PDB file of C-alpha atoms in Angstrom:
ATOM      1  CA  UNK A 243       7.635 -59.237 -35.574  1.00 36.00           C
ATOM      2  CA  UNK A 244       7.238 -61.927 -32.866  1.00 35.00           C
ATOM      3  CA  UNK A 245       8.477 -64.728 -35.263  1.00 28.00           C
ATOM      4  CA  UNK A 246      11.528 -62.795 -35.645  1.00 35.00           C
ATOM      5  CA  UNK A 247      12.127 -62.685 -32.725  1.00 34.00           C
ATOM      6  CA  UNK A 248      11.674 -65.965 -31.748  1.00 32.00           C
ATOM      7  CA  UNK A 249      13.599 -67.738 -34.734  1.00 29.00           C
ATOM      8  CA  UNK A 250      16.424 -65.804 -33.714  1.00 34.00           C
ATOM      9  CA  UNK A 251      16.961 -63.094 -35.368  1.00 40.00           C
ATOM     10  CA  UNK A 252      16.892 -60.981 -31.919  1.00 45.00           C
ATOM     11  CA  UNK A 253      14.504 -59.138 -29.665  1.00 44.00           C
ATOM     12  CA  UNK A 254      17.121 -56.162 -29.365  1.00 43.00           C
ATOM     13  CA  UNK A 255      17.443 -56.038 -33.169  1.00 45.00           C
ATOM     14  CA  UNK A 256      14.122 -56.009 -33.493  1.00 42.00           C
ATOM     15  CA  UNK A 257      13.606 -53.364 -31.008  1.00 44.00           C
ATOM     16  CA  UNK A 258      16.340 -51.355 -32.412  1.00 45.00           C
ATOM     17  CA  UNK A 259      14.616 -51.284 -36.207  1.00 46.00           C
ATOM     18  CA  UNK A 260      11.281 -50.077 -34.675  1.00 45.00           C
ATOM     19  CA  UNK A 261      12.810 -46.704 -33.362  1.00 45.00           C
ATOM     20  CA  UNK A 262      13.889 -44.919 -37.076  1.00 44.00           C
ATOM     21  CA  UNK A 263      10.535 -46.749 -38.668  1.00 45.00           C
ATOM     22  CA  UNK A 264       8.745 -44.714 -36.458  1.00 41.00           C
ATOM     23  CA  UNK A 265       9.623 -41.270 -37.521  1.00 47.00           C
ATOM     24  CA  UNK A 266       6.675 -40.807 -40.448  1.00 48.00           C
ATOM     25  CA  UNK A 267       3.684 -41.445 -37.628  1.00 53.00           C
ATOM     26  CA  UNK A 268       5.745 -41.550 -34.419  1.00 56.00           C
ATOM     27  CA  UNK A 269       2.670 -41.573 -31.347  1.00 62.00           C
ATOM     28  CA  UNK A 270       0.811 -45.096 -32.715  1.00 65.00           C
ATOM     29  CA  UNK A 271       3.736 -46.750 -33.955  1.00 75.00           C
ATOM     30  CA  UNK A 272       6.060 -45.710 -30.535  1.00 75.00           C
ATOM     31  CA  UNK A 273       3.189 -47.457 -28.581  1.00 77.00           C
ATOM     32  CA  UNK A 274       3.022 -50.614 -30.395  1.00 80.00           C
ATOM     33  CA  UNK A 275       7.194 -50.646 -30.506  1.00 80.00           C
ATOM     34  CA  UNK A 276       6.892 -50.277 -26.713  1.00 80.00           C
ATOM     35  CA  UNK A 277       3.863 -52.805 -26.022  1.00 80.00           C
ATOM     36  CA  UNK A 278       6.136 -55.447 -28.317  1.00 82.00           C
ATOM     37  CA  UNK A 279       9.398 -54.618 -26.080  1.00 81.00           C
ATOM     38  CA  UNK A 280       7.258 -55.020 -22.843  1.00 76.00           C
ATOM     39  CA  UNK A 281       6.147 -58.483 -24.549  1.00 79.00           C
ATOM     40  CA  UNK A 282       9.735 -59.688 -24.510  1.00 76.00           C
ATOM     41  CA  UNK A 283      10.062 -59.387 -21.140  1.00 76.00           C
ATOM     42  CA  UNK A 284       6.616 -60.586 -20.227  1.00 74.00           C
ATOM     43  CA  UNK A 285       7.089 -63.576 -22.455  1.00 71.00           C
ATOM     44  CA  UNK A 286       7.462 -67.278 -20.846  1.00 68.00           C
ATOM     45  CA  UNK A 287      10.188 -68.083 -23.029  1.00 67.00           C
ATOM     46  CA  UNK A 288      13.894 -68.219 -21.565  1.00 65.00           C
ATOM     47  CA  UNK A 289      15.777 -65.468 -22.716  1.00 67.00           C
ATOM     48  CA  UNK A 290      19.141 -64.808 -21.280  1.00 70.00           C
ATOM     49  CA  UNK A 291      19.530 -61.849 -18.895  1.00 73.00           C
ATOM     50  CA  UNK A 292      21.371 -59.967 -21.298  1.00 75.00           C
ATOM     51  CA  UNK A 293      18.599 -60.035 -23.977  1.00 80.00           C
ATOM     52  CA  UNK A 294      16.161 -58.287 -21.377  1.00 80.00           C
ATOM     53  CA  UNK A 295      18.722 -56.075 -20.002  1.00 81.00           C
ATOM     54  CA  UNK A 296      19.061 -54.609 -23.291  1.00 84.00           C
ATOM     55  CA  UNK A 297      15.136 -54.958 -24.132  1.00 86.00           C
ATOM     56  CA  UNK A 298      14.687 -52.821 -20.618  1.00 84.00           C
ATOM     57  CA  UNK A 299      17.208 -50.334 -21.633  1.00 86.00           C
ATOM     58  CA  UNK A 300      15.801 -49.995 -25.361  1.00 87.00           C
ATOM     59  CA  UNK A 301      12.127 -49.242 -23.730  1.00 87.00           C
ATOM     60  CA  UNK A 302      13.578 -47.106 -21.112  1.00 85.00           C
ATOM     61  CA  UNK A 303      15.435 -45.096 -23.999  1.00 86.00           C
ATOM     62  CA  UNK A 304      12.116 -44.830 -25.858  1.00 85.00           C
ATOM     63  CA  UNK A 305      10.243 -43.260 -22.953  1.00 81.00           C
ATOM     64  CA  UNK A 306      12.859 -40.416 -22.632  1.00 81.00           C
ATOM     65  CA  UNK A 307      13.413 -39.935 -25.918  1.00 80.00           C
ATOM     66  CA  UNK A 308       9.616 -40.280 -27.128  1.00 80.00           C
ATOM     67  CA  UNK A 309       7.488 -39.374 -23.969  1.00 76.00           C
ATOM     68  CA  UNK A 310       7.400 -37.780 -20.876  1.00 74.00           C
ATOM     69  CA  UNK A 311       6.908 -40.965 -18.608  1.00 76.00           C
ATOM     70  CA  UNK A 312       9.752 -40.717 -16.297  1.00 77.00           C
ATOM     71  CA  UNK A 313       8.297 -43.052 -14.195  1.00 81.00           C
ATOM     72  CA  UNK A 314       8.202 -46.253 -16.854  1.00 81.00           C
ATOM     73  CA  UNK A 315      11.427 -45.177 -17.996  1.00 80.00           C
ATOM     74  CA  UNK A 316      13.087 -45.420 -14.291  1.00 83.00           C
ATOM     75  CA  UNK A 317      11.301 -48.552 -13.421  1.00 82.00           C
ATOM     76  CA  UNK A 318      12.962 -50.429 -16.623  1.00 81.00           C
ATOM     77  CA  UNK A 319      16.543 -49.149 -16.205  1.00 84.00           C
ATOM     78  CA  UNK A 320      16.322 -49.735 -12.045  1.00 82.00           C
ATOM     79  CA  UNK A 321      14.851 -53.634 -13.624  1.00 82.00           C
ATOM     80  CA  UNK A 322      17.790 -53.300 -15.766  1.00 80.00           C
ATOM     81  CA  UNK A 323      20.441 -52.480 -13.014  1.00 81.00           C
ATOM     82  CA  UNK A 324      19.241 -55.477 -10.826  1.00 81.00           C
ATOM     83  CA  UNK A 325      19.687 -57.768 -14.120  1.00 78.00           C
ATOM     84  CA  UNK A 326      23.525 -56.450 -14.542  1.00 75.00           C
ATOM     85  CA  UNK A 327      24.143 -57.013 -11.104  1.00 75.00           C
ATOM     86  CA  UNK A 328      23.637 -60.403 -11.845  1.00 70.00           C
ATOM     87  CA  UNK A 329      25.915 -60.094 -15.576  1.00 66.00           C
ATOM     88  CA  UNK A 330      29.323 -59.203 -14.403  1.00 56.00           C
ATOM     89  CA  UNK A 331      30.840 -59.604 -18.059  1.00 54.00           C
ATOM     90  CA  UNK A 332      28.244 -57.491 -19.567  1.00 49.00           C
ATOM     91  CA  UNK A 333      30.444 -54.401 -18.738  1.00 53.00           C
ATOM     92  CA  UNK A 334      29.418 -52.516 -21.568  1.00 58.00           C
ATOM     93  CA  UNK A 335      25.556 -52.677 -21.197  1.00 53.00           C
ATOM     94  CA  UNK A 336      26.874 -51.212 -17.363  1.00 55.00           C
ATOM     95  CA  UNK A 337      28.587 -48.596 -18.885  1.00 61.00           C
ATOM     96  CA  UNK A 338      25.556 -47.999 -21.276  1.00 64.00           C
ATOM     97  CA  UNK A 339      23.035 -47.846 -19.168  1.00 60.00           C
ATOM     98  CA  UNK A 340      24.803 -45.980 -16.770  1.00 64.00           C
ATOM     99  CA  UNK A 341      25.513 -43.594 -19.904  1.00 67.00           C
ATOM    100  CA  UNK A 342      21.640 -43.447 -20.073  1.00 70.00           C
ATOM    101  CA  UNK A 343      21.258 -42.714 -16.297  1.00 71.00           C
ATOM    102  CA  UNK A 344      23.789 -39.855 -16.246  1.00 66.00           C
ATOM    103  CA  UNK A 345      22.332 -38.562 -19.946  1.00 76.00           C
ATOM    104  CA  UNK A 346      19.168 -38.043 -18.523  1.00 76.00           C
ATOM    105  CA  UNK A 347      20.491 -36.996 -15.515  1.00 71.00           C
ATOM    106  CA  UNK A 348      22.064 -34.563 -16.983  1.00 74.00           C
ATOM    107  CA  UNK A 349      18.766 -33.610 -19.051  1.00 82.00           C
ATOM    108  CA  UNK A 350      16.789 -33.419 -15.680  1.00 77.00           C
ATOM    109  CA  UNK A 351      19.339 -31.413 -14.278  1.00 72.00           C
ATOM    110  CA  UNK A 352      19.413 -28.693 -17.270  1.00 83.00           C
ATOM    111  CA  UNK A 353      15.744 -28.627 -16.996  1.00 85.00           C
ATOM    112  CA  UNK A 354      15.706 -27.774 -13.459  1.00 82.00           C
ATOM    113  CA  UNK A 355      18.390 -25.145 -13.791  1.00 83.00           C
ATOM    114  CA  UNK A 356      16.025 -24.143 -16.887  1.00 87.00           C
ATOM    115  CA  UNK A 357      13.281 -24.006 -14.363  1.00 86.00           C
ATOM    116  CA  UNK A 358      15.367 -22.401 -11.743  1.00 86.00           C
ATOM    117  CA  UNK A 359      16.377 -20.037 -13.841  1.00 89.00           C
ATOM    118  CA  UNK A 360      13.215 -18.784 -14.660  1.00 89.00           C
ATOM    119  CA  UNK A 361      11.930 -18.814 -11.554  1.00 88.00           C
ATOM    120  CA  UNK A 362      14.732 -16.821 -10.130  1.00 88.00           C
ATOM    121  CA  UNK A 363      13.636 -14.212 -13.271  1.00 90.00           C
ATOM    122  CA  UNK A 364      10.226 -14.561 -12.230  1.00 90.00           C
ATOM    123  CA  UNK A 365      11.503 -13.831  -8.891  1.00 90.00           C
ATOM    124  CA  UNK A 366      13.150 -11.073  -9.669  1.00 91.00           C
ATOM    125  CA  UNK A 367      10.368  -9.224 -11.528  1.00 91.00           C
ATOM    126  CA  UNK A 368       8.669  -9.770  -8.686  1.00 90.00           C
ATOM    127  CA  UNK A 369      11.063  -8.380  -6.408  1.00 91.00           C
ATOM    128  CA  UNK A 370      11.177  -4.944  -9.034  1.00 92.00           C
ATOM    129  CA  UNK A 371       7.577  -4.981  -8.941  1.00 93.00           C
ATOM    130  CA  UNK A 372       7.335  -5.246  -5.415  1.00 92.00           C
ATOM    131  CA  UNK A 373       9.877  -2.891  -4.868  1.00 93.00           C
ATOM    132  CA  UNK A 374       8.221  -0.154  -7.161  1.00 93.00           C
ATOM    133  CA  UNK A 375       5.030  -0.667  -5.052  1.00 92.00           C
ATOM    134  CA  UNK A 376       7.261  -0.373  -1.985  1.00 92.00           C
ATOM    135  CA  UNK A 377       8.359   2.955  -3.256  1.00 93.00           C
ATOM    136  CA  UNK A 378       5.049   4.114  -4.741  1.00 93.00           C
ATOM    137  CA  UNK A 379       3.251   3.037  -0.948  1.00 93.00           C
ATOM    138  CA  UNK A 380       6.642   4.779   0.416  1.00 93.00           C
ATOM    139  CA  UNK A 381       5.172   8.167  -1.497  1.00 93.00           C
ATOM    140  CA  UNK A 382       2.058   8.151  -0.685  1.00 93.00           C
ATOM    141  CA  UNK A 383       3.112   7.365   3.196  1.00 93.00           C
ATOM    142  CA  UNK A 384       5.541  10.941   3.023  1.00 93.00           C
ATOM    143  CA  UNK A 385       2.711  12.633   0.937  1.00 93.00           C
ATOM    144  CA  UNK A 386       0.007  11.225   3.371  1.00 93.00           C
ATOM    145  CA  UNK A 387       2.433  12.615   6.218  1.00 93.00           C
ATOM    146  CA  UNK A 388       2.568  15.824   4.472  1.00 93.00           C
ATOM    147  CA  UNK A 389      -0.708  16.361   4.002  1.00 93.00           C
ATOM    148  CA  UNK A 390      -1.430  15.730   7.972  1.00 92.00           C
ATOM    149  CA  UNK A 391       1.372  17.886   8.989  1.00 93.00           C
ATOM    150  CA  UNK A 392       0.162  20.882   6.274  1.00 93.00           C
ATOM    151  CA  UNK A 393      -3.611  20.393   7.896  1.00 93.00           C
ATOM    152  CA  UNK A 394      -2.247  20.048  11.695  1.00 93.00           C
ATOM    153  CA  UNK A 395      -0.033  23.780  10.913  1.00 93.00           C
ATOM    154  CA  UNK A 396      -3.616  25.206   9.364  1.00 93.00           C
ATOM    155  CA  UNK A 397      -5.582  23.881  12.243  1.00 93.00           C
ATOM    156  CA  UNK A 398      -3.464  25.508  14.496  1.00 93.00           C
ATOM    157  CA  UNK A 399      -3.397  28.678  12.531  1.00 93.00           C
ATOM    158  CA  UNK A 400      -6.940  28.705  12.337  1.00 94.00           C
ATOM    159  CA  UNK A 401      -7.056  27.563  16.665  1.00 93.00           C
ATOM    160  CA  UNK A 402      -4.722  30.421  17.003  1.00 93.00           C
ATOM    161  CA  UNK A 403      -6.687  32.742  14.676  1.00 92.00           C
ATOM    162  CA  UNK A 404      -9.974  31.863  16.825  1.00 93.00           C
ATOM    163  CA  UNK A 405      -8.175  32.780  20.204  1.00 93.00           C
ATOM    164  CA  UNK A 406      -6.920  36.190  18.819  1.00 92.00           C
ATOM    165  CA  UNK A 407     -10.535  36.706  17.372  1.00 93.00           C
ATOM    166  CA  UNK A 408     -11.827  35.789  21.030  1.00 92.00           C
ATOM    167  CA  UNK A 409      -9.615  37.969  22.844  1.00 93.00           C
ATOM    168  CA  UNK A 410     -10.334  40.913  20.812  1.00 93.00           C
ATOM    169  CA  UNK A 411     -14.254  40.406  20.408  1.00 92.00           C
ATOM    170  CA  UNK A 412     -13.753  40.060  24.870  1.00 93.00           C
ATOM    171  CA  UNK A 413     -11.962  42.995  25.008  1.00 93.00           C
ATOM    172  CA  UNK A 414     -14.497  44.920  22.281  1.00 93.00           C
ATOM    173  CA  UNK A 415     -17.065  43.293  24.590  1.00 92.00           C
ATOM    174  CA  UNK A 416     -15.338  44.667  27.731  1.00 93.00           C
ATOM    175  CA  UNK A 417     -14.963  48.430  25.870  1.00 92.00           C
ATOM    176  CA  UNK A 418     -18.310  48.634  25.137  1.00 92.00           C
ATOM    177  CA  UNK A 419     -19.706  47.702  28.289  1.00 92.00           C
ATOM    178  CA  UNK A 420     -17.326  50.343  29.581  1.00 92.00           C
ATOM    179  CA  UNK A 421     -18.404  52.977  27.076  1.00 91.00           C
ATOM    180  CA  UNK A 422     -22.240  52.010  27.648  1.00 91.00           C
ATOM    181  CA  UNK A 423     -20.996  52.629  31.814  1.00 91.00           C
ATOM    182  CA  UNK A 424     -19.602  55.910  31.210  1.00 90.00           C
ATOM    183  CA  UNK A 425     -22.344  57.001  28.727  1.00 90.00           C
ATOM    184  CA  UNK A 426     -24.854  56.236  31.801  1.00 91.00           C
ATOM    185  CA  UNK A 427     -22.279  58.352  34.009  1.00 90.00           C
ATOM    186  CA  UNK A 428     -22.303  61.184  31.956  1.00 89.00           C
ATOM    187  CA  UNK A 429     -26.439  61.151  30.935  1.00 90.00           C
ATOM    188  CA  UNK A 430     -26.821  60.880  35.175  1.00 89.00           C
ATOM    189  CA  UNK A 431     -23.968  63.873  35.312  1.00 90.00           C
ATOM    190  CA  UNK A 432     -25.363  66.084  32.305  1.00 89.00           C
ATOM    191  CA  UNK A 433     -29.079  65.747  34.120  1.00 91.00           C
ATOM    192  CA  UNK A 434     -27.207  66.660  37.373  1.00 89.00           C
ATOM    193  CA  UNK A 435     -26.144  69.729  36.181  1.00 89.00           C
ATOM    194  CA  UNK A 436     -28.779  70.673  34.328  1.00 89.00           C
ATOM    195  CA  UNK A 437     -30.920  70.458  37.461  1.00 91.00           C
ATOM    196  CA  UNK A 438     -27.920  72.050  39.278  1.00 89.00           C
ATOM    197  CA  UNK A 439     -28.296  75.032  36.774  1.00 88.00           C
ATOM    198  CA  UNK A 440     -31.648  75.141  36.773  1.00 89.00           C
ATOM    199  CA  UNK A 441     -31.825  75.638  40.366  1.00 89.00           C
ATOM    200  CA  UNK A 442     -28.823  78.938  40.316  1.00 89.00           C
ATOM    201  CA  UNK A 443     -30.696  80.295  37.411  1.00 89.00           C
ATOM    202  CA  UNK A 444     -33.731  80.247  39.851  1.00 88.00           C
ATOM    203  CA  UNK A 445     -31.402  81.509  42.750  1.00 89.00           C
ATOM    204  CA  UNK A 446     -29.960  84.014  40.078  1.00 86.00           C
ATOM    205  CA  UNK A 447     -33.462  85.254  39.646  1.00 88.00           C
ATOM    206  CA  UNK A 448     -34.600  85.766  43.111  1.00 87.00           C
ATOM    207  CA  UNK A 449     -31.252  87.585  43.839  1.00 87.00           C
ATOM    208  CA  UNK A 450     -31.767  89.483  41.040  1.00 86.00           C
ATOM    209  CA  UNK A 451     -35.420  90.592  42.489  1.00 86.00           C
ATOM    210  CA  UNK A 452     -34.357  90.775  45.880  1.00 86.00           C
ATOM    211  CA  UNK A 453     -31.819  93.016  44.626  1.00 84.00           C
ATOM    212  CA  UNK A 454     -34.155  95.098  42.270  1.00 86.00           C
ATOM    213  CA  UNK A 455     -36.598  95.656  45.653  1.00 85.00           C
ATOM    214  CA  UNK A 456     -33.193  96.733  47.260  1.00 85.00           C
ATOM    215  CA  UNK A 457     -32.390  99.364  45.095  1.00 86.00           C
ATOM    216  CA  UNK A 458     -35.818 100.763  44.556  1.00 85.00           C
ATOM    217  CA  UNK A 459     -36.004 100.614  48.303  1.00 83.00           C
ATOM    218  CA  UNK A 460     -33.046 102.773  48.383  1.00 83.00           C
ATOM    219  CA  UNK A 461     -33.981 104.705  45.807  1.00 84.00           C
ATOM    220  CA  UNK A 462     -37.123 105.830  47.139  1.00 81.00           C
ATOM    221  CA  UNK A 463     -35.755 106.630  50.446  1.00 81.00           C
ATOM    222  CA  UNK A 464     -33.099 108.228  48.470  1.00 80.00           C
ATOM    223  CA  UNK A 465     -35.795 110.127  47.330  1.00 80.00           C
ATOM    224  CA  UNK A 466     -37.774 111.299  50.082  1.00 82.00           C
ATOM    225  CA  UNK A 467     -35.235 112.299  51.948  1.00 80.00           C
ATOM    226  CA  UNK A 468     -34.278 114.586  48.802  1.00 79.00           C
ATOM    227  CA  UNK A 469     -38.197 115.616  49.063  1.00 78.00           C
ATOM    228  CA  UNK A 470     -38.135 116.491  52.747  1.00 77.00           C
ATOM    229  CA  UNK A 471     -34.604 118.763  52.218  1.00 74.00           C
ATOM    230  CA  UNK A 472     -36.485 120.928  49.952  1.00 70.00           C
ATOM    231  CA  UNK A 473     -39.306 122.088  52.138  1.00 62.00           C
TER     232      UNK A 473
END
């Protein structure tokens, strides 16, 4: 590989023949392809600019086609852009690289609207999620509310309840300590009058005697007097 390259049959050709040998065990093989490419440009011999140009752009097309290293692949194609500066007839590797650049560009971008995408989806489950535990909380808020109103009404029923039940076991209360005043009234009238008719059936009595004395008084003078007519 190296004596290729340096007899002259060219680095890029021989970087462009390791890509499709690649395919049957593509991880080892990719490496050393890469490691070999790196050695060009690393190497103490003169090349001209061109040669690494397109050595920088052949290991910064490997790394994006092959890998995920962004960062290796960017580094080689910014080397790469420096080096053209400095090749103003090289107009095509420009336009190639620059191909590469926008081609990957373009690949970055569809993976971010990929990723956008699916975080805008993930976003928007969310979002239905969240709003279905909005309206579930939103339920159990007007049931909750409910609930209080329902037990306020039946406290108050039950406060009302309680002051009717007061009221009428005061006014019971108030009846009965009437009743139990009157009942006292009428045992201290009945035991009035009984004494009050015990004493005129007494009175009755002596009038009755007195009266009894009366007419046997009479009677007996009655009498006498009828006594002395007949002698």
């Amino acid at each position: 590989m190296y004596i290729n390259i340096l007899v002259g049959k060219g680095p890029y050709q021989v970087a462009s023949n390791i890509g499709p040998k690649s395919e049957q065990n593509k991880t080892p093989l990719i490496g050393k392809a890469v490691k070999c490419l790196e050695a060009i440009c690393q190497s103490q011999v003169s090349f001209f600019p061109i040669v690494e140009v397109k050595t920088r752009l052949r290991i910064a097309t490997l790394f994006l086609q092959h890998s995920h290293n962004v960062n290796h692949a960017k580094s080689h194609l910014e080397r790469s852009q420096l080096l053209l500066i400095l090749i103003p007839s090289c107009f095509d590797l420009k336009q190639r690289e620059h191909g590469t650049n926008l081609s990957k560009q373009k690949e970055d971008l569809r993976e971010w609207e990929r990723k956008l995408q699916e975080g805008e989806e993930r976003l928007a489950k969310g979002q239905s999620i969240l709003n279905q535990r909005e309206e579930r909380a939103n339920e159990n808020d007007k049931m909750f509310k409910q609930n209080q109103k329902d037990f306020e009404d039946a406290q108050k029923k039950i406060d009302e309840t309680n002051m009717s039940l007061k009221r009428k076991e005061d006014d019971i209360s108030i009846r009965l300590a009437n009743l139990t005043s009157k009942e006292k009234e009428y045992d201290a009238l009945r035991l009035n009058l009984e004494m009050k008719e015990k004493e005129l059936l007494e009175l009755e009595e002596k009038l009755n005697a007195r009266e009894r004395d009366v007419i046997q008084r009479l009677t007996d003078e009655h009498n006498s007097i009828l006594e002395a007519k007949k002698h």
